[in-house]
Structure formats: structure tokens, C-alpha cells
CSV table of N, CA, C and O in Angstrom, one decimal:
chain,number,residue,atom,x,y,z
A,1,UNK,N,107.7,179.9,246.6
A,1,UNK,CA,107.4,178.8,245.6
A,1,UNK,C,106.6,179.4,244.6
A,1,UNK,O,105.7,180.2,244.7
A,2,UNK,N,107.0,178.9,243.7
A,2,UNK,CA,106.3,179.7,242.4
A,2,UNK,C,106.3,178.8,241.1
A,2,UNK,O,106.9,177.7,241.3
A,3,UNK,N,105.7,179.2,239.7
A,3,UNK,CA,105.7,178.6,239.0
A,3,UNK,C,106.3,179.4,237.6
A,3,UNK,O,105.5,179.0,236.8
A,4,UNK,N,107.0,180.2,237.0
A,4,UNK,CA,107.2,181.0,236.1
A,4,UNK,C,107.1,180.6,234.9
A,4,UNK,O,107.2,179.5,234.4
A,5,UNK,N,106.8,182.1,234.4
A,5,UNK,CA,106.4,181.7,232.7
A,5,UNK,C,107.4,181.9,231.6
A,5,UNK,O,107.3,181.7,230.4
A,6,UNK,N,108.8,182.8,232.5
A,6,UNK,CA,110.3,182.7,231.9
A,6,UNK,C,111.2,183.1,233.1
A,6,UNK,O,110.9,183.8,234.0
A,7,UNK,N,112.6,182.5,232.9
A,7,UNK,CA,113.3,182.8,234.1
A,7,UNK,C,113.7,183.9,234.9
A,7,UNK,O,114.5,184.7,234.3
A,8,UNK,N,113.2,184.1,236.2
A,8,UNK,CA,112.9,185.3,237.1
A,8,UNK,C,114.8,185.5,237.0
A,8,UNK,O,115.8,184.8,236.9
A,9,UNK,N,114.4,187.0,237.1
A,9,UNK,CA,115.9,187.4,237.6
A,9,UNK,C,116.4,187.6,238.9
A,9,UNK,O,115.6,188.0,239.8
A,10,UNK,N,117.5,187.5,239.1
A,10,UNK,CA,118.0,187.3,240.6
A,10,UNK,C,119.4,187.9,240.7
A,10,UNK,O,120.4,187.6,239.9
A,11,UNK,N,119.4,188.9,242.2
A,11,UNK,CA,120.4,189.5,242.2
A,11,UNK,C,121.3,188.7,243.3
A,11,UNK,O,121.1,188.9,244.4
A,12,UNK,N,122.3,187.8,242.9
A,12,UNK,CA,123.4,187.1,243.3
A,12,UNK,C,124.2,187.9,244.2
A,12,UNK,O,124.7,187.3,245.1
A,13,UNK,N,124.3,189.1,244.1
A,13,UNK,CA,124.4,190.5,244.8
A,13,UNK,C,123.8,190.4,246.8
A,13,UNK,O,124.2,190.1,247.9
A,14,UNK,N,122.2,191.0,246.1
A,14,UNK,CA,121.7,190.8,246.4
A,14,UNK,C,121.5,189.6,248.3
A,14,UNK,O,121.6,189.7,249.5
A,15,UNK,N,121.1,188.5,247.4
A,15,UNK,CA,121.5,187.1,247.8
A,15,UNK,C,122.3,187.2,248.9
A,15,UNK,O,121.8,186.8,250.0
A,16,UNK,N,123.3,187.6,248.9
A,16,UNK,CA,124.5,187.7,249.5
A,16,UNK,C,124.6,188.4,250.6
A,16,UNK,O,124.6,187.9,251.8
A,17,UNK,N,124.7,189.9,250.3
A,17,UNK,CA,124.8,190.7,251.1
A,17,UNK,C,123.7,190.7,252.3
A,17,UNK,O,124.0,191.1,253.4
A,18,UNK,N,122.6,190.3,252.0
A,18,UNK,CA,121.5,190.0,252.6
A,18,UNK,C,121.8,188.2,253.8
A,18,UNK,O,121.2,187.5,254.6
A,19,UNK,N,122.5,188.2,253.4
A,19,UNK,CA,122.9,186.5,253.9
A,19,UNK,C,121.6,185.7,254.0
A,19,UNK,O,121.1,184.9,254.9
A,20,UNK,N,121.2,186.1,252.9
A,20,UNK,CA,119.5,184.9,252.4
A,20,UNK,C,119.8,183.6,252.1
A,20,UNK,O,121.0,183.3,251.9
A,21,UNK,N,118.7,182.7,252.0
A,21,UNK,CA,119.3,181.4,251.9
A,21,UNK,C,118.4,181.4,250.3
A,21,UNK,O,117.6,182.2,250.0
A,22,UNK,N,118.9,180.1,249.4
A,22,UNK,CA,117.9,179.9,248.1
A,22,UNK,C,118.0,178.4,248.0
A,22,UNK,O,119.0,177.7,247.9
A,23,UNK,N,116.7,178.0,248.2
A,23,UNK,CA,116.6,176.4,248.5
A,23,UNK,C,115.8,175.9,247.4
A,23,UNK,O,114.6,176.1,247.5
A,24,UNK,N,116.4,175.2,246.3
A,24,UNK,CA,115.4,174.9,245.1
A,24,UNK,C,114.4,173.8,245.3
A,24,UNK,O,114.9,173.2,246.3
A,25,UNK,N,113.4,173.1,244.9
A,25,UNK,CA,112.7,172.1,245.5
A,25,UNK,C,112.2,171.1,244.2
A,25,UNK,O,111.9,171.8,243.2
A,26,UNK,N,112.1,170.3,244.0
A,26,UNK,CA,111.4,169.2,242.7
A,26,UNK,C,109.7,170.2,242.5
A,26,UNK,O,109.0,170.5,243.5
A,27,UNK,N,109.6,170.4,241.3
A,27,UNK,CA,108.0,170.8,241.8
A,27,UNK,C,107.5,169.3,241.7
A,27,UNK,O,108.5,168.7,242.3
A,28,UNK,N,107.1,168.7,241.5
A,28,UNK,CA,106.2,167.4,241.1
A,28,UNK,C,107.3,166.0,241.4
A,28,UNK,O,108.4,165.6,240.9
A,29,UNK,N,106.7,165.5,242.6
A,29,UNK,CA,107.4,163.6,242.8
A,29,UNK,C,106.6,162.9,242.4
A,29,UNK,O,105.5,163.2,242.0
A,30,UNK,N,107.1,161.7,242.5
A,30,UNK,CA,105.7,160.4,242.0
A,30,UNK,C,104.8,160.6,242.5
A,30,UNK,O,103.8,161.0,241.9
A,31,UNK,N,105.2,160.2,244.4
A,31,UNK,CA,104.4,160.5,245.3
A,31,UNK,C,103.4,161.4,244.9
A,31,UNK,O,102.3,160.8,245.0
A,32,UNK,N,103.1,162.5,244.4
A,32,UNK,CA,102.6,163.2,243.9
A,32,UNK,C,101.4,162.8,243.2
A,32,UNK,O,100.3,162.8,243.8
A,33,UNK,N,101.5,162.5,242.1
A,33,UNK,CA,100.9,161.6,241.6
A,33,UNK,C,100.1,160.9,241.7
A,33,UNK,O,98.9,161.1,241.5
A,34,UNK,N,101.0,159.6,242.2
A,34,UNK,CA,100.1,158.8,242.7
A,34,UNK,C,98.8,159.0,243.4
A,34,UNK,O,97.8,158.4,243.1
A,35,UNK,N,98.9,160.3,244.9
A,35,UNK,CA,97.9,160.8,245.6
A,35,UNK,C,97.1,161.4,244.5
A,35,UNK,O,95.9,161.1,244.6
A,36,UNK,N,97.4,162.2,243.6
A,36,UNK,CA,96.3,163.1,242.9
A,36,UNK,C,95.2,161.7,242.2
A,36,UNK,O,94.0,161.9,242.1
A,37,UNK,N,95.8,160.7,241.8
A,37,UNK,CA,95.1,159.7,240.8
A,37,UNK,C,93.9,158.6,241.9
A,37,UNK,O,92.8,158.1,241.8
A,38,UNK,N,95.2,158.8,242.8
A,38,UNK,CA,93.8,158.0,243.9
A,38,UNK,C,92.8,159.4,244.9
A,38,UNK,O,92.0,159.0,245.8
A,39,UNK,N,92.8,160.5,244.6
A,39,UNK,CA,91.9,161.2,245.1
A,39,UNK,C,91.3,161.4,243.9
A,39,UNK,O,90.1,161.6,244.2
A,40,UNK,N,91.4,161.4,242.6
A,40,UNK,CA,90.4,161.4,241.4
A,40,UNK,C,89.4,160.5,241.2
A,40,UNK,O,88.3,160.8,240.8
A,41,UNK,N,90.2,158.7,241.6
A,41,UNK,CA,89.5,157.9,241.5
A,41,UNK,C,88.6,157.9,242.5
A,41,UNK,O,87.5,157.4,242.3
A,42,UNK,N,88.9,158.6,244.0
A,42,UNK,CA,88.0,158.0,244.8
A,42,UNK,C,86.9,159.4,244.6
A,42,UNK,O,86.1,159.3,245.5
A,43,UNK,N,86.6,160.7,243.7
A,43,UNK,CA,85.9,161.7,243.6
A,43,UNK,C,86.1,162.7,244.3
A,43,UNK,O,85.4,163.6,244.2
A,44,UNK,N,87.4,162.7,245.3
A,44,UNK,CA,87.9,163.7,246.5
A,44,UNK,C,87.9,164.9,245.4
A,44,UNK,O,87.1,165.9,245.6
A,45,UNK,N,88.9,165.0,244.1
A,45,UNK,CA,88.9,165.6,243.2
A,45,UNK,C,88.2,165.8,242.1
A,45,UNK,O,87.9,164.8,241.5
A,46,UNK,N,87.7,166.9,241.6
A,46,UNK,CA,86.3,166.8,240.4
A,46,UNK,C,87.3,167.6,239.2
A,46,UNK,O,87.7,168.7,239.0
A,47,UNK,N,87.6,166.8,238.7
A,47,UNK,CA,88.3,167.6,237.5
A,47,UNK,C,87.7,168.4,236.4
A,47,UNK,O,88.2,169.3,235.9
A,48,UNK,N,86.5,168.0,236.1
A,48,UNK,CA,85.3,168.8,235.4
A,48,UNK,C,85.3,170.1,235.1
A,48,UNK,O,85.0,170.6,234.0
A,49,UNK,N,85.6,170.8,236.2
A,49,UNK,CA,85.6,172.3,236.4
A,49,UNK,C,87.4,172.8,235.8
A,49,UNK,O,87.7,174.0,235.9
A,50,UNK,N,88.2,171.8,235.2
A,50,UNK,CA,89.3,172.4,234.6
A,50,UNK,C,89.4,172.6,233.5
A,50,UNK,O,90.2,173.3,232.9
A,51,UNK,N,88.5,171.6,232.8
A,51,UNK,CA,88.4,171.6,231.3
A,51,UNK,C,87.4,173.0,230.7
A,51,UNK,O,86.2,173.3,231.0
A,52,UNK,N,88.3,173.5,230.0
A,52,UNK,CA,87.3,174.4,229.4
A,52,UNK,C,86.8,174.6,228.0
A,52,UNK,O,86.2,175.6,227.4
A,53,UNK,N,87.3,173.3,227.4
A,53,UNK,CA,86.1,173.2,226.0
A,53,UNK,C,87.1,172.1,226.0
A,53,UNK,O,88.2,171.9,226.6
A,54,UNK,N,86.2,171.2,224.9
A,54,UNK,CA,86.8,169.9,223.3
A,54,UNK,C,86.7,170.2,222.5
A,54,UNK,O,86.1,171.3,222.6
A,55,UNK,N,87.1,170.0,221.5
A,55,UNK,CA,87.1,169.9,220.2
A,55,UNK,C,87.2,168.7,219.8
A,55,UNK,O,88.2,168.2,220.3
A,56,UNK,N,86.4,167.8,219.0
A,56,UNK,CA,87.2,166.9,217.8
A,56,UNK,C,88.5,166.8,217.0
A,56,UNK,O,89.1,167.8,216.5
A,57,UNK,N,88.8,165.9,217.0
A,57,UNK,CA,90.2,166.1,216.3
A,57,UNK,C,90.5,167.4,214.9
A,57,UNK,O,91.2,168.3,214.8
A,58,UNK,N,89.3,166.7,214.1
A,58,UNK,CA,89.1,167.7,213.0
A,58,UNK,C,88.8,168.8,213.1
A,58,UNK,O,88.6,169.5,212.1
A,59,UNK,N,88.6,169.3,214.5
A,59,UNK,CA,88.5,170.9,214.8
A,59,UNK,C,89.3,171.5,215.6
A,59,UNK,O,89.0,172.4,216.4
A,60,UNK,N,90.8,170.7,215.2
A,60,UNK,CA,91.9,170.9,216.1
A,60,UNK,C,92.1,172.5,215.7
A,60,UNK,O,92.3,173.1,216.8
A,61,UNK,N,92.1,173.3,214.7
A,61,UNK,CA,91.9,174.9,214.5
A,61,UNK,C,91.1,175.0,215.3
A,61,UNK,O,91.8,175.1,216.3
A,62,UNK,N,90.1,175.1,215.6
A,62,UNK,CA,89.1,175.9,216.1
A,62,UNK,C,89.9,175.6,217.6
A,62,UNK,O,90.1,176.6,218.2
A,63,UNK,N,90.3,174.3,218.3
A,63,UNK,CA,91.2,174.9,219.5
A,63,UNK,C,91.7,175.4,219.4
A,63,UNK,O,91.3,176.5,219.9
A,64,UNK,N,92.6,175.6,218.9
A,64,UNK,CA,93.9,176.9,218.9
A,64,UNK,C,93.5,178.2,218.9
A,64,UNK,O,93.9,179.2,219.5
A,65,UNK,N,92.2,178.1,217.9
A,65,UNK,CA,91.9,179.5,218.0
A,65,UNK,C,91.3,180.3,219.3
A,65,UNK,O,91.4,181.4,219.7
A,66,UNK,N,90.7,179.0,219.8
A,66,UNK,CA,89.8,179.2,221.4
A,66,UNK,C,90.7,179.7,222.0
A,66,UNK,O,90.9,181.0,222.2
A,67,UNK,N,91.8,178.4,222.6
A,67,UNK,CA,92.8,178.9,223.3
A,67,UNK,C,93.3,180.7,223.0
A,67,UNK,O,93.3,181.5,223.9
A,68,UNK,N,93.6,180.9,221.8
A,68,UNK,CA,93.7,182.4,221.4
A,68,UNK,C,92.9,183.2,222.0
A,68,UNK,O,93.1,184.0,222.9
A,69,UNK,N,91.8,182.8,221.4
A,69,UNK,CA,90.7,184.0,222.1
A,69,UNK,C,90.5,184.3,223.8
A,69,UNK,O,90.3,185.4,224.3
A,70,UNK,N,90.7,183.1,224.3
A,70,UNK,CA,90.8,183.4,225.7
A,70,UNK,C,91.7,182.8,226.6
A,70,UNK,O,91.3,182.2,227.6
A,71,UNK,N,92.7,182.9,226.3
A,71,UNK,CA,93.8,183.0,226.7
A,71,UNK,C,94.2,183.2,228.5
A,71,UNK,O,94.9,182.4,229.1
A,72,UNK,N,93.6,184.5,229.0
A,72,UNK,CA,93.5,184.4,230.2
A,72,UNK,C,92.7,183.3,231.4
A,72,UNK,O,93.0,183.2,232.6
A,73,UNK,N,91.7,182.8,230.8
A,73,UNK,CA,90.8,181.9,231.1
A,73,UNK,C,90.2,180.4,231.0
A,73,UNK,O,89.4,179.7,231.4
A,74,UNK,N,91.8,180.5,229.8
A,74,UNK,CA,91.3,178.7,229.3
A,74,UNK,C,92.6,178.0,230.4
A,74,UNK,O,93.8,178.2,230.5
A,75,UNK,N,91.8,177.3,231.1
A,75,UNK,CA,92.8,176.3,232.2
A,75,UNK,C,93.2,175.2,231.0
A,75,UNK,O,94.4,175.3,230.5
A,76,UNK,N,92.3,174.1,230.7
A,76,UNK,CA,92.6,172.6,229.8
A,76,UNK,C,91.7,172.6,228.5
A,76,UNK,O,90.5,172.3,228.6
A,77,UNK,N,92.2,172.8,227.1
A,77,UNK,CA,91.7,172.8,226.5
A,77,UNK,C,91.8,171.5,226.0
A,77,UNK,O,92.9,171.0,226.1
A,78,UNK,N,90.4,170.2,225.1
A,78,UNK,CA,90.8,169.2,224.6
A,78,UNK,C,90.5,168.6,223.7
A,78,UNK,O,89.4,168.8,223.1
A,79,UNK,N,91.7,167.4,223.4
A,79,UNK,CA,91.3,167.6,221.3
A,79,UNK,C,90.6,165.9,222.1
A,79,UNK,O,91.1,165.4,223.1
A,80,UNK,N,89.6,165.5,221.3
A,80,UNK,CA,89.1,164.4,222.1
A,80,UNK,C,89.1,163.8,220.5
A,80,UNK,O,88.6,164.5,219.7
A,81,UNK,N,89.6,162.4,220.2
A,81,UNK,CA,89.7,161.7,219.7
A,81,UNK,C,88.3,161.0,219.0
A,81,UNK,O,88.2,160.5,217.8
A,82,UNK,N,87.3,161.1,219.9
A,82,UNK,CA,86.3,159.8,219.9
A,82,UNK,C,85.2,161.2,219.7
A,82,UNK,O,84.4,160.8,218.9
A,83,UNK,N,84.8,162.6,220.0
A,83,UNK,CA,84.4,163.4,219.4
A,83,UNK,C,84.2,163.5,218.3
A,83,UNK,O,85.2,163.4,217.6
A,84,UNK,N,82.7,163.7,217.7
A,84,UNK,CA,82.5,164.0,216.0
A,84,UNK,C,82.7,165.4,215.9
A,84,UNK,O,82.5,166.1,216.9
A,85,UNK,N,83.1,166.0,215.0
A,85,UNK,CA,83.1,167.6,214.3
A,85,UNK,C,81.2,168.4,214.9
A,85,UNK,O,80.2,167.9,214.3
A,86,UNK,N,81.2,169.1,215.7
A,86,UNK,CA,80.0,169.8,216.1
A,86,UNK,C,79.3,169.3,217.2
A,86,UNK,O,78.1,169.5,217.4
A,87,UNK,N,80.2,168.6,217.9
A,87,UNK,CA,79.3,167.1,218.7
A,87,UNK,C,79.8,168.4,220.1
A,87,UNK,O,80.9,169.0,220.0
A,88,UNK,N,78.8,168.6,221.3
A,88,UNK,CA,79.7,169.5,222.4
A,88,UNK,C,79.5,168.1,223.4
A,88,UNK,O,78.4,167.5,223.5
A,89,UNK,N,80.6,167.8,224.0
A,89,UNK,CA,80.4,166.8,225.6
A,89,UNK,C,80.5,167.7,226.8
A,89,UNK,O,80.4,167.2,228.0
């Protein structure tokens, strides 16, 4: 199980000759969901620790640029609506 960032290659070959099995799966069900929203509400989950900056709307460059700069390390960057320009939450 995995999540890729373009489609892996696969030898059909391979596959075969090996008499492997390939079982694809939904990544994400409701069910899903639903559990993540009621363990957020109840604090099981701390989402705090995923966000890794805001920006104000009007400093929607300065996200992108973030995101650029650290790239390996930004999990959730966010443009927050209700943020003033220089304001940090």
C-alpha cells in the first residue's frame, strides 16, 4: 500500500510469471471520515502539529513561496481568510 507521486511501473511480465496476485483498494471511504472528524472533535487527534504556517489571503505569494522554500518539510500550508497581512496565529 502506498501513495505515489506519479504512476509506478509494473512489469505485467513479471506479475505473471511469478503467479503474484495485485489487489487494488479505495484509499479513502466515508467511513473514513467520518472516524477521523469524530476523533478530532473528541481531541483523540491534535491536528496543530500539521500545519506548518498561514498566510493571509493577501500574502497568498509569500505561501507559495514558503511552500517552495521548503518543500520537503511543509505538511499543510494555509491561506486563512480572517488573517490580516503580518498577523502570525
Amino acid at each position: 500500500m502506498a501513495v505515489f507521486a506519479k504512476d509506478p511501473a509494473l512489469s505485467m511480465f513479471y506479475l505473471g510469471e511469478h503467479e503474484l496476485r495485485l489487489i487494488g483498494s479505495m484509499m479513502y471511504r466515508h467511513e473514513d471520515y467520518l472516524t477521523a472528524i469524530d476523533y478530532v472533535s473528541k481531541g483523540i487527534v491534535n491536528l496543530k502539529p500539521l500545519v506548518s504556517n498561514r498566510f493571509a489571503f493577501e500574502e497568498y505569494d509569500d505561501a507559495y513561496k514558503f511552500i517552495d522554500a521548503h518543500r520537503e518539510t511543509s505538511m499543510k500550508v494555509l491561506i486563512d481568510f480572517e488573517q490580516k497581512p503580518g498577523e502570525k496565529k
